[in-house]
């Protein structure tokens, strides 16, 4: 008797209000998408009629009648294939059922809508929807009336009611008061243009006085071959709209994997740091996403694309693309087209490539760390700051195949003034530059790189002649006594130019200690104590002691330094060394601490007093 316990099979019950709330809050971005869904259904219905009749009539299209004082309902008409009474009952009353799928429940090619929820979007702005339709397959017209309470009626139209219904479908709805503005002629025209201006059928929007405005325009961005060349002006005009100015360059895009065609516009200015890509994606002429950031590879930050596809798949809301293998393949092919453009510039128009690199150099530096192929073409056009001036990397490796660079801007500023032109140093302290410089041996045959440091460059400077060593050591000892209070150690060396009397040199740890000291002077007792303990834990830096002290490099080839090495009055010597120290700080772009400002003021005051005393 097992049959007595067989469970009863029952269908799910659907709360239509709950479904509409789900659509409006979690699937669609807002009630405005109702018009897009109606246009999409109308376009698919026209495609269905063309299939049924085996022909395409250029007059078949969509007409949108805004509400008026005499007719408060918005009416949406299409010349599509229409619905029979059986289809109305099956399709309009079953949530999720779509006529745009085949016997195996797979999407049918050529149809935009695939999910069977489009008509429900109308309930986001109205409580009652009336659909009247006559099928091109024959039979009487039918009327379906649905309400947000989850009920609907279906009836076959006869007599005078039937005579006024042409092949196609009309959707009528009275917008709720809070959504009335959404159905004004201006709003309907703007929405229709946003979503459907590139559809290959007539889209007419009523003005409210009985006339219509057509909103269509040709999708010039998706043209190929001779047609594309002839539409060059239109493509450039669209580019100004997309990027907000004349694009730097226009690149044709195509993907055979998904039958995607379009145009990439290269930005004529660097994008805002962190800005997301904003690419327009159309499916069969219908807008899916106006700001898609997954269409192009991340490295193509300098381009904005407009494409139309017949193979990419949208989400149920039709406002984004599904991240699947099709999108991945398309992204790869579109990226290859942009990369090929860059490579053509390198070969055919190097000056133009240099201009492009000049605009987008910051973003390109990040890109080149991850794309070896592009790095081989673009790196040579990047500019770098060197001790002998700004030059391209191509010019740098030709003139200095052994590339010497600093890790920080501070190190570069200290070193740049003393290295000879034959041993130029590159400033690697800017974003990504040190990493790019390290990769140069991989990109240029015969190139080597070396990181230079302040202490290393100081050691490479020539000492005074042997005959002058004793005098120079005495000068160092005498100057050391003056500079002990600021934790700086003098060192006498020879370097060019000879009119440069002194140079302040300090490695990174010394500079960090100085920064901590400045912060300690400005903060309260708590943080001052913390910073003080940090310095105490580093005895080599505390109180200027130890080996890692800052250096004041005195130039033995300078006349003033030679004079100071002689028999100079202690007071004059003291004040002059102090002034040379402060001058070297300022030349090295180092901010003066309170003690150093006091040193400068005191030295100048004493020198003036000494002069007046004489």
Coordinates of C-alpha atoms in Angstrom, one line a residue:
X1 CA 0.0 0.0 0.0
X2 CA 2.9 2.3 -0.7
X3 CA 0.7 4.5 -3.0
X4 CA -1.2 5.8 0.0
X5 CA 2.0 7.7 1.1
X6 CA 2.9 9.2 -2.3
X7 CA 3.6 12.9 -1.7
X8 CA 1.4 15.4 -3.5
X9 CA 3.1 17.5 -6.2
X10 CA 2.1 21.1 -5.9
X11 CA 3.4 24.2 -7.8
X12 CA 5.2 27.1 -6.2
X13 CA 3.0 30.1 -5.3
X14 CA 4.5 33.5 -6.3
X15 CA 3.8 36.7 -4.4
X16 CA 3.9 39.2 -7.3
X17 CA 4.4 42.2 -5.0
X18 CA 7.4 40.5 -3.5
X19 CA 8.8 39.8 -6.9
X20 CA 8.4 43.4 -8.0
X21 CA 10.1 44.5 -4.8
X22 CA 12.9 42.1 -5.5
X23 CA 13.2 43.5 -9.1
X24 CA 13.3 47.1 -8.0
X25 CA 15.6 46.7 -5.0
X26 CA 18.0 44.0 -6.0
X27 CA 18.0 43.4 -9.8
X28 CA 17.2 46.6 -11.6
X29 CA 19.0 49.9 -10.8
X30 CA 15.7 51.8 -10.8
X31 CA 12.2 52.1 -12.2
X32 CA 13.5 53.9 -15.3
X33 CA 14.5 50.5 -16.8
X34 CA 10.9 49.8 -17.6
X35 CA 11.2 51.6 -20.9
X36 CA 14.3 49.7 -21.8
X37 CA 12.5 46.4 -21.2
X38 CA 9.5 47.5 -23.3
X39 CA 11.8 48.6 -26.2
X40 CA 13.7 45.4 -25.9
X41 CA 10.5 43.3 -26.1
X42 CA 9.4 45.4 -29.1
X43 CA 12.6 44.9 -30.9
X44 CA 12.6 41.1 -30.3
X45 CA 8.9 41.0 -31.4
X46 CA 9.9 42.6 -34.7
X47 CA 12.8 40.1 -35.1
X48 CA 10.3 37.4 -34.5
X49 CA 7.9 38.8 -37.2
X50 CA 10.8 39.0 -39.7
X51 CA 11.5 35.3 -39.0
X52 CA 7.9 34.3 -39.4
X53 CA 7.2 36.3 -42.6
X54 CA 10.6 35.8 -44.1
X55 CA 11.1 39.5 -44.7
X56 CA 12.1 42.7 -43.0
X57 CA 10.0 45.8 -43.4
X58 CA 11.8 49.0 -42.7
X59 CA 8.6 50.6 -41.4
X60 CA 8.3 48.1 -38.5
X61 CA 9.3 49.9 -35.4
X62 CA 8.3 51.2 -31.9
X63 CA 6.1 54.2 -31.0
X64 CA 5.9 55.6 -27.5
X65 CA 2.9 57.8 -26.6
X66 CA 3.4 59.8 -23.4
X67 CA 0.4 60.4 -21.1
X68 CA -1.7 63.5 -21.8
X69 CA -4.5 65.3 -20.1
X70 CA -7.0 63.5 -22.3
X71 CA -5.2 60.1 -22.2
X72 CA -3.5 59.5 -18.8
X73 CA -2.0 56.2 -19.9
X74 CA 1.4 55.7 -21.4
X75 CA 1.1 53.6 -24.5
X76 CA 3.9 51.6 -26.0
X77 CA 3.3 50.1 -29.5
X78 CA 5.4 47.8 -31.6
X79 CA 4.9 46.2 -35.0
X80 CA 6.2 42.9 -33.9
X81 CA 4.9 39.3 -34.3
X82 CA 2.3 39.7 -31.6
X83 CA 0.8 37.0 -29.3
X84 CA -2.0 34.6 -29.6
X85 CA -4.4 33.8 -26.8
X86 CA -2.5 30.7 -25.9
X87 CA 0.8 32.5 -25.8
X88 CA -0.6 35.3 -23.7
X89 CA -1.7 32.8 -21.1
X90 CA 1.5 30.9 -21.1
X91 CA 4.1 33.8 -21.3
X92 CA 2.6 36.8 -19.6
X93 CA 1.2 34.9 -16.6
X94 CA 4.4 32.8 -15.9
X95 CA 7.2 34.6 -14.2
X96 CA 10.5 33.8 -15.8
X97 CA 9.0 32.2 -19.0
X98 CA 10.5 33.7 -22.2
X99 CA 9.5 33.2 -25.8
X100 CA 13.1 33.9 -26.8
X101 CA 14.3 30.4 -26.0
X102 CA 14.3 27.2 -28.1
X103 CA 13.1 23.7 -27.5
X104 CA 16.2 23.0 -25.4
X105 CA 15.6 26.1 -23.3
X106 CA 18.7 27.8 -24.9
X107 CA 18.7 31.5 -25.9
X108 CA 17.7 32.0 -29.5
X109 CA 20.2 34.0 -31.6
X110 CA 19.1 37.5 -32.6
X111 CA 16.9 38.1 -29.5
X112 CA 17.9 40.6 -26.8
X113 CA 15.7 39.5 -23.9
X114 CA 16.2 36.0 -22.6
X115 CA 14.9 36.0 -19.0
X116 CA 11.1 36.5 -19.2
X117 CA 10.9 39.1 -16.4
X118 CA 10.9 42.3 -18.6
X119 CA 7.2 43.1 -18.5
X120 CA 7.2 42.9 -14.7
X121 CA 9.4 46.0 -14.6
X122 CA 6.4 48.0 -15.6
X123 CA 4.9 47.2 -12.2
X124 CA 7.6 49.4 -10.6
X125 CA 5.8 52.5 -12.0
X126 CA 2.2 51.3 -12.3
X127 CA -0.3 49.1 -10.5
X128 CA -2.1 47.9 -13.6
X129 CA -0.8 46.8 -17.0
X130 CA -2.9 46.3 -20.1
X131 CA -1.5 44.4 -23.0
X132 CA -3.4 44.1 -26.3
X133 CA -1.9 42.0 -29.1
X134 CA -2.6 40.6 -32.5
X135 CA -0.5 37.7 -33.8
X136 CA 1.0 37.7 -37.3
X137 CA 0.3 34.0 -37.2
X138 CA -3.4 34.7 -37.3
X139 CA -6.3 34.5 -34.9
X140 CA -8.3 37.1 -33.0
X141 CA -6.5 39.8 -31.0
X142 CA -6.3 39.3 -27.2
X143 CA -6.2 41.5 -24.1
X144 CA -4.3 40.7 -21.0
X145 CA -4.7 42.8 -17.8
X146 CA -2.4 42.3 -14.9
X147 CA -2.4 43.8 -11.4
X148 CA 0.2 44.1 -8.6
X149 CA -2.2 42.0 -6.4
X150 CA -1.1 39.0 -8.4
X151 CA -4.3 38.6 -10.5
X152 CA -4.8 38.8 -14.2
X153 CA -7.5 38.4 -16.8
X154 CA -7.3 37.3 -20.4
X155 CA -10.0 37.8 -23.0
X156 CA -10.3 37.6 -26.8
X157 CA -11.3 40.8 -28.5
X158 CA -14.2 40.8 -31.0
X159 CA -16.2 43.2 -33.1
X160 CA -15.2 46.9 -33.0
X161 CA -12.6 46.2 -30.3
X162 CA -10.8 43.7 -32.6
X163 CA -11.0 45.9 -35.7
X164 CA -8.8 48.5 -34.2
X165 CA -6.0 46.2 -33.3
X166 CA -3.2 45.8 -35.9
X167 CA -0.5 43.1 -35.9
X168 CA 1.8 43.8 -33.0
X169 CA 1.5 44.6 -29.4
X170 CA 0.4 47.7 -27.3
X171 CA 1.2 48.0 -23.7
X172 CA -0.7 50.6 -21.7
X173 CA -0.2 51.7 -18.1
X174 CA -1.1 54.7 -15.9
X175 CA 2.0 55.7 -13.9
X176 CA 1.6 56.2 -10.2
X177 CA 1.8 59.9 -9.1
X178 CA 5.3 59.5 -7.8
X179 CA 6.5 58.2 -11.1
X180 CA 4.6 60.6 -13.4
X181 CA 7.7 62.6 -14.2
X182 CA 9.4 59.5 -15.5
X183 CA 6.8 59.3 -18.2
X184 CA 7.0 62.9 -19.4
X185 CA 7.9 63.5 -23.1
X186 CA 11.3 64.8 -22.1
X187 CA 12.1 61.9 -19.8
X188 CA 10.9 59.3 -22.3
X189 CA 12.9 60.8 -25.1
X190 CA 16.1 60.9 -22.9
X191 CA 15.6 57.3 -21.7
X192 CA 14.9 56.0 -25.2
X193 CA 17.9 57.8 -26.6
X194 CA 20.1 56.4 -23.8
X195 CA 19.1 52.8 -24.3
X196 CA 18.1 52.5 -27.9
X197 CA 19.6 55.1 -30.1
X198 CA 21.6 52.5 -32.0
X199 CA 18.8 49.9 -32.5
X200 CA 18.4 49.1 -36.2
X201 CA 14.6 49.8 -36.1
X202 CA 12.6 53.1 -36.0
X203 CA 12.1 54.3 -32.4
X204 CA 9.6 57.2 -32.2
X205 CA 8.8 59.1 -29.1
X206 CA 5.7 61.3 -28.9
X207 CA 6.1 65.0 -28.1
X208 CA 2.7 65.3 -26.5
X209 CA 1.2 67.3 -29.3
X210 CA 0.6 64.4 -31.7
X211 CA 4.0 64.5 -33.4
X212 CA 7.0 62.2 -32.9
X213 CA 10.7 62.5 -32.5
X214 CA 13.0 59.8 -33.9
X215 CA 15.9 59.0 -31.6
X216 CA 17.9 56.6 -33.8
X217 CA 21.4 57.2 -35.2
X218 CA 23.8 54.8 -37.0
X219 CA 26.3 52.9 -34.8
X220 CA 29.3 54.3 -36.6
X221 CA 31.6 53.0 -33.9
X222 CA 30.9 49.4 -34.9
X223 CA 31.5 49.8 -38.6
X224 CA 34.3 48.0 -40.5
X225 CA 36.1 48.3 -43.8
X226 CA 35.2 51.0 -46.2
X227 CA 32.1 52.0 -44.3
X228 CA 34.2 52.8 -41.3
X229 CA 36.6 55.0 -43.3
X230 CA 33.7 56.9 -44.8
X231 CA 32.2 57.5 -41.3
X232 CA 35.5 58.8 -39.9
X233 CA 33.9 62.2 -38.9
X234 CA 31.1 60.6 -37.0
X235 CA 33.5 58.3 -35.2
X236 CA 35.6 61.2 -34.1
X237 CA 32.5 63.2 -33.0
X238 CA 31.4 60.3 -30.8
X239 CA 34.9 60.2 -29.4
X240 CA 34.6 63.8 -28.2
X241 CA 31.4 62.9 -26.5
X242 CA 32.9 59.8 -24.8
X243 CA 36.2 61.3 -23.5
X244 CA 35.1 65.0 -23.1
X245 CA 37.5 66.3 -25.8
X246 CA 39.3 65.3 -29.0
X247 CA 40.7 61.8 -28.4
X248 CA 44.4 61.4 -28.8
X249 CA 43.8 58.4 -31.1
X250 CA 41.1 56.2 -32.4
X251 CA 41.5 52.4 -32.5
X252 CA 39.3 49.9 -34.3
X253 CA 38.3 46.9 -32.1
X254 CA 36.9 43.5 -33.0
X255 CA 36.5 40.1 -31.4
X256 CA 35.7 37.1 -33.5
X257 CA 34.9 35.1 -30.4
X258 CA 31.7 37.0 -29.7
X259 CA 31.1 39.0 -32.9
X260 CA 32.0 42.2 -31.1
X261 CA 32.9 45.4 -33.0
X262 CA 33.7 48.8 -31.7
X263 CA 36.1 51.6 -31.2
X264 CA 38.6 52.5 -28.4
X265 CA 39.4 56.2 -27.8
X266 CA 42.7 57.0 -26.3
X267 CA 42.4 59.7 -23.6
X268 CA 44.2 63.0 -24.5
X269 CA 44.9 63.5 -20.8
X270 CA 46.0 61.2 -17.9
X271 CA 43.0 59.7 -16.1
X272 CA 42.4 60.5 -12.4
X273 CA 44.4 58.1 -10.2
X274 CA 42.2 55.2 -9.2
X275 CA 39.5 56.1 -11.8
X276 CA 37.6 53.0 -13.1
X277 CA 37.3 52.4 -16.8
X278 CA 34.0 53.6 -18.3
X279 CA 33.3 51.6 -21.4
X280 CA 29.9 51.5 -23.2
X281 CA 28.6 48.1 -24.1
X282 CA 25.7 47.5 -26.5
X283 CA 24.1 44.2 -27.3
X284 CA 22.5 44.2 -30.7
X285 CA 22.3 48.0 -30.5
X286 CA 20.7 48.1 -27.0
X287 CA 22.7 49.6 -24.2
X288 CA 23.7 47.2 -21.5
X289 CA 26.3 49.0 -19.4
X290 CA 27.4 52.7 -19.9
X291 CA 30.3 52.3 -17.5
X292 CA 31.6 48.8 -17.9
X293 CA 35.1 48.3 -16.3
X294 CA 35.5 44.7 -17.2
X295 CA 35.5 44.9 -21.0
X296 CA 39.1 45.9 -21.5
X297 CA 42.2 44.6 -19.7
X298 CA 43.2 46.6 -16.6
X299 CA 46.4 47.8 -18.3
X300 CA 44.3 49.6 -21.0
X301 CA 43.6 52.4 -18.5
X302 CA 44.3 55.1 -21.1
X303 CA 41.4 54.0 -23.4
X304 CA 37.6 54.2 -23.3
X305 CA 35.7 51.8 -25.6
X306 CA 32.3 51.8 -27.2
X307 CA 31.4 48.3 -28.6
X308 CA 28.4 46.4 -29.9
X309 CA 28.2 42.7 -29.5
X310 CA 26.1 39.7 -30.5
X311 CA 27.8 37.2 -28.3
X312 CA 28.4 38.6 -24.9
X313 CA 25.9 37.6 -22.2
X314 CA 24.2 40.1 -19.9
X315 CA 23.0 39.5 -16.4
X316 CA 19.3 39.2 -15.7
X317 CA 19.0 42.9 -15.1
X318 CA 20.7 43.6 -18.5
X319 CA 22.8 46.3 -16.8
X320 CA 26.1 44.4 -16.6
X321 CA 28.0 41.6 -18.4
X322 CA 28.3 38.1 -17.0
X323 CA 32.0 37.3 -16.2
X324 CA 32.4 34.1 -18.3
X325 CA 34.7 32.6 -20.9
X326 CA 33.1 34.7 -23.6
X327 CA 33.9 37.9 -21.9
X328 CA 37.4 36.7 -21.1
X329 CA 38.1 35.8 -24.7
X330 CA 36.6 39.2 -25.9
X331 CA 38.7 41.1 -23.4
X332 CA 41.8 39.3 -24.7
X333 CA 41.1 40.1 -28.3
X334 CA 40.2 43.8 -27.6
X335 CA 43.4 44.1 -25.6
X336 CA 45.4 42.6 -28.4
X337 CA 44.1 45.3 -30.8
X338 CA 45.1 48.1 -28.4
X339 CA 48.5 46.5 -27.9
X340 CA 49.0 46.2 -31.7
X341 CA 48.2 49.9 -32.0
X342 CA 51.0 50.8 -29.5
X343 CA 53.4 48.6 -31.4
X344 CA 52.5 50.2 -34.7
X345 CA 53.2 53.6 -33.3
X346 CA 56.6 52.5 -32.1
X347 CA 57.5 51.3 -35.6
X348 CA 55.7 53.8 -37.8
X349 CA 55.2 57.0 -35.8
X350 CA 57.8 57.1 -33.0
X351 CA 57.3 60.8 -32.3
X352 CA 53.6 60.2 -31.8
X353 CA 54.4 57.3 -29.4
X354 CA 56.7 59.6 -27.4
X355 CA 53.8 62.1 -27.1
X356 CA 51.5 59.3 -25.9
X357 CA 54.0 58.2 -23.4
X358 CA 54.4 61.8 -22.2
X359 CA 50.7 62.0 -21.4
X360 CA 50.3 58.6 -19.7
X361 CA 53.8 58.0 -18.3
X362 CA 52.7 57.5 -14.7
X363 CA 50.2 54.8 -15.5
X364 CA 52.5 53.2 -18.1
X365 CA 55.3 52.9 -15.6
X366 CA 53.0 50.6 -13.5
X367 CA 51.9 48.7 -16.6
X368 CA 55.4 48.0 -17.8
X369 CA 56.3 46.1 -14.7
X370 CA 53.8 43.4 -15.7
X371 CA 53.8 43.4 -19.5
X372 CA 57.2 42.4 -20.9
X373 CA 56.0 42.7 -24.5
X374 CA 54.8 46.3 -24.2
X375 CA 57.8 47.2 -22.0
X376 CA 60.1 46.3 -24.9
X377 CA 58.4 49.0 -27.0
X378 CA 57.5 51.7 -24.6
X379 CA 60.3 51.8 -22.0
X380 CA 62.7 53.5 -24.3
X381 CA 60.3 56.5 -24.6
X382 CA 59.9 57.1 -20.9
X383 CA 61.8 60.1 -19.6
X384 CA 63.9 60.1 -16.4
X385 CA 65.6 62.9 -14.4
X386 CA 69.4 62.6 -14.4
X387 CA 72.3 64.6 -13.0
X388 CA 72.9 65.9 -16.5
X389 CA 69.3 66.8 -17.3
X390 CA 66.0 65.1 -18.3
X391 CA 66.4 62.5 -21.1
X392 CA 64.6 59.5 -22.5
X393 CA 65.7 56.0 -21.4
X394 CA 66.7 55.4 -25.0
X395 CA 69.1 58.4 -24.8
X396 CA 70.2 57.3 -21.4
X397 CA 71.3 53.8 -22.3
X398 CA 73.0 55.0 -25.4
X399 CA 75.1 57.5 -23.6
X400 CA 75.5 55.6 -20.3
X401 CA 75.1 51.8 -20.8
X402 CA 76.1 51.4 -17.1
X403 CA 73.1 53.0 -15.5
X404 CA 73.6 54.4 -12.0
X405 CA 70.6 55.4 -10.0
X406 CA 69.5 56.4 -6.5
X407 CA 66.6 54.9 -4.6
X408 CA 65.3 58.2 -3.2
X409 CA 64.8 61.8 -4.3
X410 CA 66.8 62.9 -1.3
X411 CA 69.8 60.8 -2.3
X412 CA 69.6 62.1 -5.9
X413 CA 69.5 65.8 -4.8
X414 CA 72.6 65.3 -2.6
X415 CA 74.6 63.4 -5.2
X416 CA 73.6 65.2 -8.4
X417 CA 75.8 68.2 -7.7
X418 CA 79.0 66.3 -7.3
X419 CA 79.0 63.5 -9.9
X420 CA 80.9 64.2 -13.1
X421 CA 78.9 64.1 -16.4
X422 CA 80.6 61.0 -17.4
X423 CA 79.2 59.1 -14.4
X424 CA 75.6 60.5 -14.6
X425 CA 73.1 59.4 -11.9
X426 CA 69.4 58.8 -12.5
X427 CA 66.8 59.8 -10.0
X428 CA 65.0 56.5 -9.1
X429 CA 63.0 58.0 -6.3
X430 CA 59.7 58.6 -8.2
X431 CA 56.9 56.1 -8.4
X432 CA 58.0 52.8 -10.1
X433 CA 61.2 54.3 -11.5
X434 CA 63.7 52.3 -9.5
X435 CA 61.9 49.1 -10.4
X436 CA 61.9 50.0 -14.1
X437 CA 65.6 50.9 -14.0
X438 CA 66.4 47.5 -12.5
X439 CA 64.7 45.8 -15.5
X440 CA 66.7 47.6 -18.1
X441 CA 69.3 44.8 -18.5
X442 CA 66.4 42.5 -19.5
X443 CA 65.2 45.0 -22.2
X444 CA 68.4 46.4 -23.6
X445 CA 71.4 44.3 -24.6
X446 CA 74.7 45.3 -22.9
X447 CA 73.1 47.5 -20.3
X448 CA 74.0 47.1 -16.6
X449 CA 72.6 48.9 -13.6
X450 CA 74.0 50.0 -10.2
X451 CA 72.3 51.5 -7.2
X452 CA 74.4 54.3 -5.8
X453 CA 74.4 55.7 -2.3
X454 CA 75.4 58.9 -0.6
X455 CA 78.2 57.2 1.4
X456 CA 79.5 55.4 -1.7
X457 CA 79.7 58.6 -3.7
X458 CA 81.4 60.4 -0.9
X459 CA 84.1 57.6 -0.8
X460 CA 84.6 57.9 -4.5
X461 CA 85.5 61.6 -4.3
X462 CA 89.2 62.4 -4.5
X463 CA 91.0 63.4 -1.3
X464 CA 93.3 66.5 -1.2
X465 CA 96.8 66.1 -2.6
X466 CA 99.2 64.2 -0.4
X467 CA 101.1 67.4 0.3
X468 CA 98.0 69.0 1.7
X469 CA 96.7 66.1 3.8
X470 CA 97.9 67.4 7.1
X471 CA 96.3 70.8 6.5
X472 CA 93.1 69.3 5.4
X473 CA 92.9 67.0 8.5
X474 CA 93.5 70.1 10.7
X475 CA 90.6 71.8 8.9
X476 CA 88.4 68.8 9.5
X477 CA 89.2 68.8 13.2
X478 CA 88.6 72.5 13.6
X479 CA 85.3 72.4 11.6
X480 CA 84.2 69.3 13.5
X481 CA 84.3 71.2 16.8
X482 CA 81.9 73.8 15.3
X483 CA 79.5 71.3 13.8
X484 CA 79.3 68.9 16.8
X485 CA 76.2 70.6 18.2
X486 CA 74.2 69.7 15.0
X487 CA 75.5 66.1 14.7
X488 CA 77.4 66.7 11.5
X489 CA 80.9 65.6 10.6
X490 CA 83.1 67.5 8.1
X491 CA 85.0 65.8 5.3
X492 CA 87.4 67.5 3.0
X493 CA 87.3 66.3 -0.6
X494 CA 87.9 67.5 -4.2
X495 CA 85.0 67.8 -6.6
X496 CA 83.6 69.9 -9.4
X497 CA 82.4 72.6 -9.8
X498 CA 85.1 74.4 -7.8
X499 CA 82.8 77.3 -7.0
X500 CA 80.7 74.9 -4.9
X501 CA 82.2 75.3 -1.4
X502 CA 80.3 72.7 0.5
X503 CA 77.8 69.9 0.2
X504 CA 75.5 68.3 2.8
X505 CA 75.4 64.6 2.5
X506 CA 73.3 62.2 4.7
X507 CA 72.1 58.7 4.1
X508 CA 68.4 57.6 4.5
X509 CA 68.7 56.6 8.2
X510 CA 70.3 59.9 9.1
X511 CA 67.5 61.8 7.3
X512 CA 64.8 59.7 9.1
X513 CA 66.5 60.6 12.4
X514 CA 66.4 64.3 11.6
X515 CA 62.7 64.0 10.7
X516 CA 62.0 62.3 14.0
X517 CA 63.9 65.1 15.8
X518 CA 61.8 67.7 14.0
X519 CA 58.6 65.9 14.9
X520 CA 59.8 65.5 18.6
X521 CA 60.1 69.3 18.8
X522 CA 56.5 69.9 17.6
X523 CA 54.7 67.1 19.5
X524 CA 53.5 66.8 23.1
X525 CA 55.4 65.0 25.9
X526 CA 53.9 61.5 25.1
X527 CA 55.0 61.3 21.4
X528 CA 58.2 63.3 22.1
X529 CA 59.2 60.6 24.6
X530 CA 58.3 57.8 22.2
X531 CA 60.4 59.4 19.4
X532 CA 63.2 60.0 21.9
X533 CA 63.4 56.3 22.8
X534 CA 63.6 55.4 19.1
X535 CA 66.7 57.5 18.8
X536 CA 68.1 56.2 22.0
X537 CA 67.8 52.7 20.6
X538 CA 70.0 53.8 17.7
X539 CA 73.2 55.1 19.4
X540 CA 74.9 55.6 16.1
X541 CA 72.5 58.4 15.3
X542 CA 71.7 59.7 18.8
X543 CA 73.3 63.1 19.6
X544 CA 75.2 62.9 16.2
X545 CA 77.5 60.2 17.4
X546 CA 78.8 57.1 15.6
X547 CA 79.6 56.4 12.0
X548 CA 76.2 57.1 10.4
X549 CA 76.4 60.9 10.9
X550 CA 75.6 63.5 8.3
X551 CA 78.5 64.9 6.4
X552 CA 79.4 68.4 5.4
X553 CA 81.7 67.9 2.5
X554 CA 84.1 70.8 2.1
X555 CA 85.6 71.3 -1.4
X556 CA 89.4 71.5 -1.3
X557 CA 89.4 73.1 -4.8
X558 CA 87.3 76.0 -3.6
X559 CA 89.1 79.3 -2.7
X560 CA 87.0 79.9 0.4
X561 CA 87.7 76.5 1.8
X562 CA 91.4 77.0 1.2
X563 CA 91.3 80.3 3.0
X564 CA 89.6 78.7 6.0
X565 CA 92.4 76.1 6.1
X566 CA 94.8 78.9 6.9
X567 CA 95.3 81.2 9.9
X568 CA 91.7 82.5 10.3
X569 CA 90.3 84.2 13.4
X570 CA 88.4 81.7 15.5
X571 CA 85.2 83.8 15.5
X572 CA 85.3 84.3 11.7
X573 CA 86.0 80.6 11.2
X574 CA 83.2 79.5 13.5
X575 CA 80.6 81.8 11.8
X576 CA 81.8 80.9 8.2
X577 CA 81.5 77.2 8.9
X578 CA 78.1 77.6 10.3
X579 CA 77.0 79.6 7.2
X580 CA 78.5 77.0 4.8
X581 CA 76.5 74.3 6.7
X582 CA 73.2 76.2 6.4
X583 CA 73.9 77.0 2.8
X584 CA 74.5 73.4 2.0
X585 CA 71.3 72.4 3.7
X586 CA 69.3 74.9 1.6
X587 CA 71.1 73.8 -1.6
X588 CA 70.1 70.2 -0.8
X589 CA 66.4 71.2 -0.3
X590 CA 66.5 70.4 3.4
X591 CA 64.1 72.3 5.6
X592 CA 65.8 74.2 8.5
X593 CA 65.1 73.2 12.0
X594 CA 64.7 75.9 14.7
X595 CA 68.3 75.3 15.9
X596 CA 69.6 75.8 12.4
X597 CA 67.6 78.9 11.8
X598 CA 69.0 80.3 15.0
X599 CA 72.5 79.2 13.8
X600 CA 72.0 81.2 10.6
X601 CA 70.8 84.3 12.4
X602 CA 73.5 84.2 15.0
X603 CA 76.3 83.7 12.4
X604 CA 75.1 86.6 10.3
X605 CA 74.7 88.9 13.3
X606 CA 78.2 88.1 14.6
X607 CA 79.8 88.6 11.2
X608 CA 78.1 92.0 10.9
X609 CA 79.3 92.9 14.4
X610 CA 82.8 91.8 13.6
X611 CA 82.9 93.9 10.5
X612 CA 81.6 97.0 12.3
X613 CA 84.2 96.5 15.1
X614 CA 87.0 96.8 12.5

